[in-house]
PDB file of C-alpha atoms in Angstrom:
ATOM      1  CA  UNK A   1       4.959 -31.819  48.664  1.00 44.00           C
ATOM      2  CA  UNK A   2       4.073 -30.292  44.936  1.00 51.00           C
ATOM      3  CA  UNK A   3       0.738 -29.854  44.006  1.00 57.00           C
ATOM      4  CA  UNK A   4      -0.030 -31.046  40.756  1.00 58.00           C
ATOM      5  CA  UNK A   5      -3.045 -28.634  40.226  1.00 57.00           C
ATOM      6  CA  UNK A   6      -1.541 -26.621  37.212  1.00 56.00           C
ATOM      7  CA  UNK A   7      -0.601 -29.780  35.607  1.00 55.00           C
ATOM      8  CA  UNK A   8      -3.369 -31.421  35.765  1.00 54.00           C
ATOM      9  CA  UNK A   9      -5.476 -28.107  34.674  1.00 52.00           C
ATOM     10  CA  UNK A  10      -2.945 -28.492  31.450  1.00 57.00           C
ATOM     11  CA  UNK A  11      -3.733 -32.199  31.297  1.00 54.00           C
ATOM     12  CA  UNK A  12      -7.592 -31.608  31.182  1.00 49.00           C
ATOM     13  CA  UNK A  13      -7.308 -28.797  28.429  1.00 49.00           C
ATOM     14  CA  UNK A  14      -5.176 -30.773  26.421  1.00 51.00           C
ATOM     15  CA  UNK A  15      -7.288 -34.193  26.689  1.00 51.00           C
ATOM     16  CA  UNK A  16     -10.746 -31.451  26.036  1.00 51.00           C
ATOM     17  CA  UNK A  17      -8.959 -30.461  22.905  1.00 50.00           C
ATOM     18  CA  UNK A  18      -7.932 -33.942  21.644  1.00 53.00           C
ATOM     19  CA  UNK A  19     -11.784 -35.152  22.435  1.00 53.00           C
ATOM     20  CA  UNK A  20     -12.812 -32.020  20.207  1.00 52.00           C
ATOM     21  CA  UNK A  21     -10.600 -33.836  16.852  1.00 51.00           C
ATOM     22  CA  UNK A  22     -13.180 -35.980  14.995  1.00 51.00           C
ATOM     23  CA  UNK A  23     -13.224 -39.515  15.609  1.00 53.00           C
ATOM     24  CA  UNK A  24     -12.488 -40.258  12.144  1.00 54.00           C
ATOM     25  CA  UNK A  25      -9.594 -39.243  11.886  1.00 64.00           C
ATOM     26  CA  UNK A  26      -8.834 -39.567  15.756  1.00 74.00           C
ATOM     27  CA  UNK A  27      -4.990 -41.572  15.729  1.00 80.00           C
ATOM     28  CA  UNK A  28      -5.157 -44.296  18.205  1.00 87.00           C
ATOM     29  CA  UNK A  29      -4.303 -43.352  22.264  1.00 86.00           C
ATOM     30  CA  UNK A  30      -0.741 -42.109  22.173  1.00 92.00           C
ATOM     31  CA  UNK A  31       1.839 -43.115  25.686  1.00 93.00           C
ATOM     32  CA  UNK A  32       1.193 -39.575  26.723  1.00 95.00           C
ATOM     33  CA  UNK A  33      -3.158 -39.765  26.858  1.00 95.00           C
ATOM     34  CA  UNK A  34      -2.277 -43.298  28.264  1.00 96.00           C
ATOM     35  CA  UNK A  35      -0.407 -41.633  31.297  1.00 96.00           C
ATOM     36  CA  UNK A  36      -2.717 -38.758  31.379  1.00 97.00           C
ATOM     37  CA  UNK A  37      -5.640 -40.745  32.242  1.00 97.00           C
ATOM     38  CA  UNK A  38      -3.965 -42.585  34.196  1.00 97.00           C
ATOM     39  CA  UNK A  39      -2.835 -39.761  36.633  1.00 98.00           C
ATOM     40  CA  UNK A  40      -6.277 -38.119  35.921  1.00 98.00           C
ATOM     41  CA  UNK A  41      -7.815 -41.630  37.514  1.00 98.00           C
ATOM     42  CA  UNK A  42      -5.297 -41.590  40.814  1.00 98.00           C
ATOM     43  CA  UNK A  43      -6.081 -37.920  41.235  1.00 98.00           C
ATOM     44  CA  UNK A  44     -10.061 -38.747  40.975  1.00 98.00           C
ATOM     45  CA  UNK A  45      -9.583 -41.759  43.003  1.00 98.00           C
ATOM     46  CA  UNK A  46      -7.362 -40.139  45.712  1.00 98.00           C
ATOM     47  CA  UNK A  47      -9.797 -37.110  45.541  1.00 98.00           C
ATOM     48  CA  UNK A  48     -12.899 -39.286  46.601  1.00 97.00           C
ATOM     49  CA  UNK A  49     -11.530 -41.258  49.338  1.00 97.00           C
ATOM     50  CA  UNK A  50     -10.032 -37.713  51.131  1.00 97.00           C
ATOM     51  CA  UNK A  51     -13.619 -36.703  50.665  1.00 97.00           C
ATOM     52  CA  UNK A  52     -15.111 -39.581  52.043  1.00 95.00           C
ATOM     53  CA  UNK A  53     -13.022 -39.590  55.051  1.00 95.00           C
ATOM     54  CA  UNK A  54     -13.297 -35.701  55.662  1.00 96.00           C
ATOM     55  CA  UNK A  55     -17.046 -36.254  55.369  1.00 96.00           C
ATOM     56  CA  UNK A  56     -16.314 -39.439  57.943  1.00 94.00           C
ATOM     57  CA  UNK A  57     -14.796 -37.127  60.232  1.00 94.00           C
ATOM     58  CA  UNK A  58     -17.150 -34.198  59.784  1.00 95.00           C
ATOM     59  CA  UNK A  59     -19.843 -36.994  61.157  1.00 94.00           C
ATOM     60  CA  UNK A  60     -17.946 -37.363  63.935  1.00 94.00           C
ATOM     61  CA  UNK A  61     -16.147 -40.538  63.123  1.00 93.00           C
ATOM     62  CA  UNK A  62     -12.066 -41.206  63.325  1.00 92.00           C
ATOM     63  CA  UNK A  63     -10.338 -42.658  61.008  1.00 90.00           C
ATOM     64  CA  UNK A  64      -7.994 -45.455  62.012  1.00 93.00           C
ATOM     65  CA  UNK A  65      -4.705 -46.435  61.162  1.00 94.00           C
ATOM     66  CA  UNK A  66      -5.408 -48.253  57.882  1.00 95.00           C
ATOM     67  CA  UNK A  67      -7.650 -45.361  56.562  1.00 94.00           C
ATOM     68  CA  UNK A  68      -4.807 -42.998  56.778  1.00 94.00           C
ATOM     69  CA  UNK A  69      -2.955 -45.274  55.230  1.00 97.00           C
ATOM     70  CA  UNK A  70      -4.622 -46.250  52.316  1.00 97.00           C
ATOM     71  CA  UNK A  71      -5.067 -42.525  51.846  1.00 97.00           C
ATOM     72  CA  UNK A  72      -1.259 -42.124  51.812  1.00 97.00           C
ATOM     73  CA  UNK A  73      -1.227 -44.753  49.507  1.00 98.00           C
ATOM     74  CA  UNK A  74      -3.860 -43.093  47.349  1.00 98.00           C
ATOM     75  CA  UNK A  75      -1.697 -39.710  47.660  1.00 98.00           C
ATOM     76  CA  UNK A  76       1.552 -41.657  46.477  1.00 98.00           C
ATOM     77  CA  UNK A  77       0.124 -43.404  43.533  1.00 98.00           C
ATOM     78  CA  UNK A  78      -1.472 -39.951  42.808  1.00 98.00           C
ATOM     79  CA  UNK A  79       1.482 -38.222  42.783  1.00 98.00           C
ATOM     80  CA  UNK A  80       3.784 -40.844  41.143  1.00 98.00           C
ATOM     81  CA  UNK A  81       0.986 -41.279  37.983  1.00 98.00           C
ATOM     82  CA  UNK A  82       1.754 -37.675  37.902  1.00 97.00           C
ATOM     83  CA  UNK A  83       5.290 -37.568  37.385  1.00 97.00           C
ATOM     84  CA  UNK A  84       5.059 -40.218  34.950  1.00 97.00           C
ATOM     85  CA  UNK A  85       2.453 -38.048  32.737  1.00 97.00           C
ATOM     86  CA  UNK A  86       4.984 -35.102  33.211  1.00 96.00           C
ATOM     87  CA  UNK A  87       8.022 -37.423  31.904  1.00 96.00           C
ATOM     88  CA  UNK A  88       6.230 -39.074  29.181  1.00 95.00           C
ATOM     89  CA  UNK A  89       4.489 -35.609  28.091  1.00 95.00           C
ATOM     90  CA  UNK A  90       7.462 -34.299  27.526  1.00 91.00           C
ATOM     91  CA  UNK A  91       9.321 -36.720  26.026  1.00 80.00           C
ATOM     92  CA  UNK A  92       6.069 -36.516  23.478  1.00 69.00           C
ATOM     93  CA  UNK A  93       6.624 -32.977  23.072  1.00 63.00           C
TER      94      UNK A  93
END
């Protein structure tokens, strides 16, 4: 599986440099910030719920079957929200 670490370093500079553009003359959210916060969410989302269950586990605890599952969820819509920021990125491009 890809990591989409360097992407998503290249999504946060680019959203930190359209925040810096002043708000008056800020053009309404384009298809591309639209699917970059929307992969920045999954990533956030999936991000807490491996922590949560590694900090489960680190308690002693074991997660059951619908635990890993949802996290394999989490890690698909993650890493589909992704791909769909890369396409539409580039297509903006």
């Amino acid at each position: 599986m890809r990591s989409i670490r360097p992407f998503a370093a290249g999504a946060l500079a680019l959203l930190a440099f359209s925040a810096a553009a002043p708000a008056a003359h800020a053009a309404p959210p384009t298809n591309c910030d639209k699917a970059l916060a929307a992969a920045q969410k999954a990533e956030r989302s999936y991000d807490d719920m491996k922590a949560d269950l590694l900090r489960s586990i680190a308690d002693g605890g074991h997660p059951d079957a619908s635990q890993r599952r949802a996290l394999q969820q989490a890690e698909s819509l993650r890493n589909s929200t992704a791909t769909e920021a890369e396409h539409v990125c580039a297509g903006a491009s």
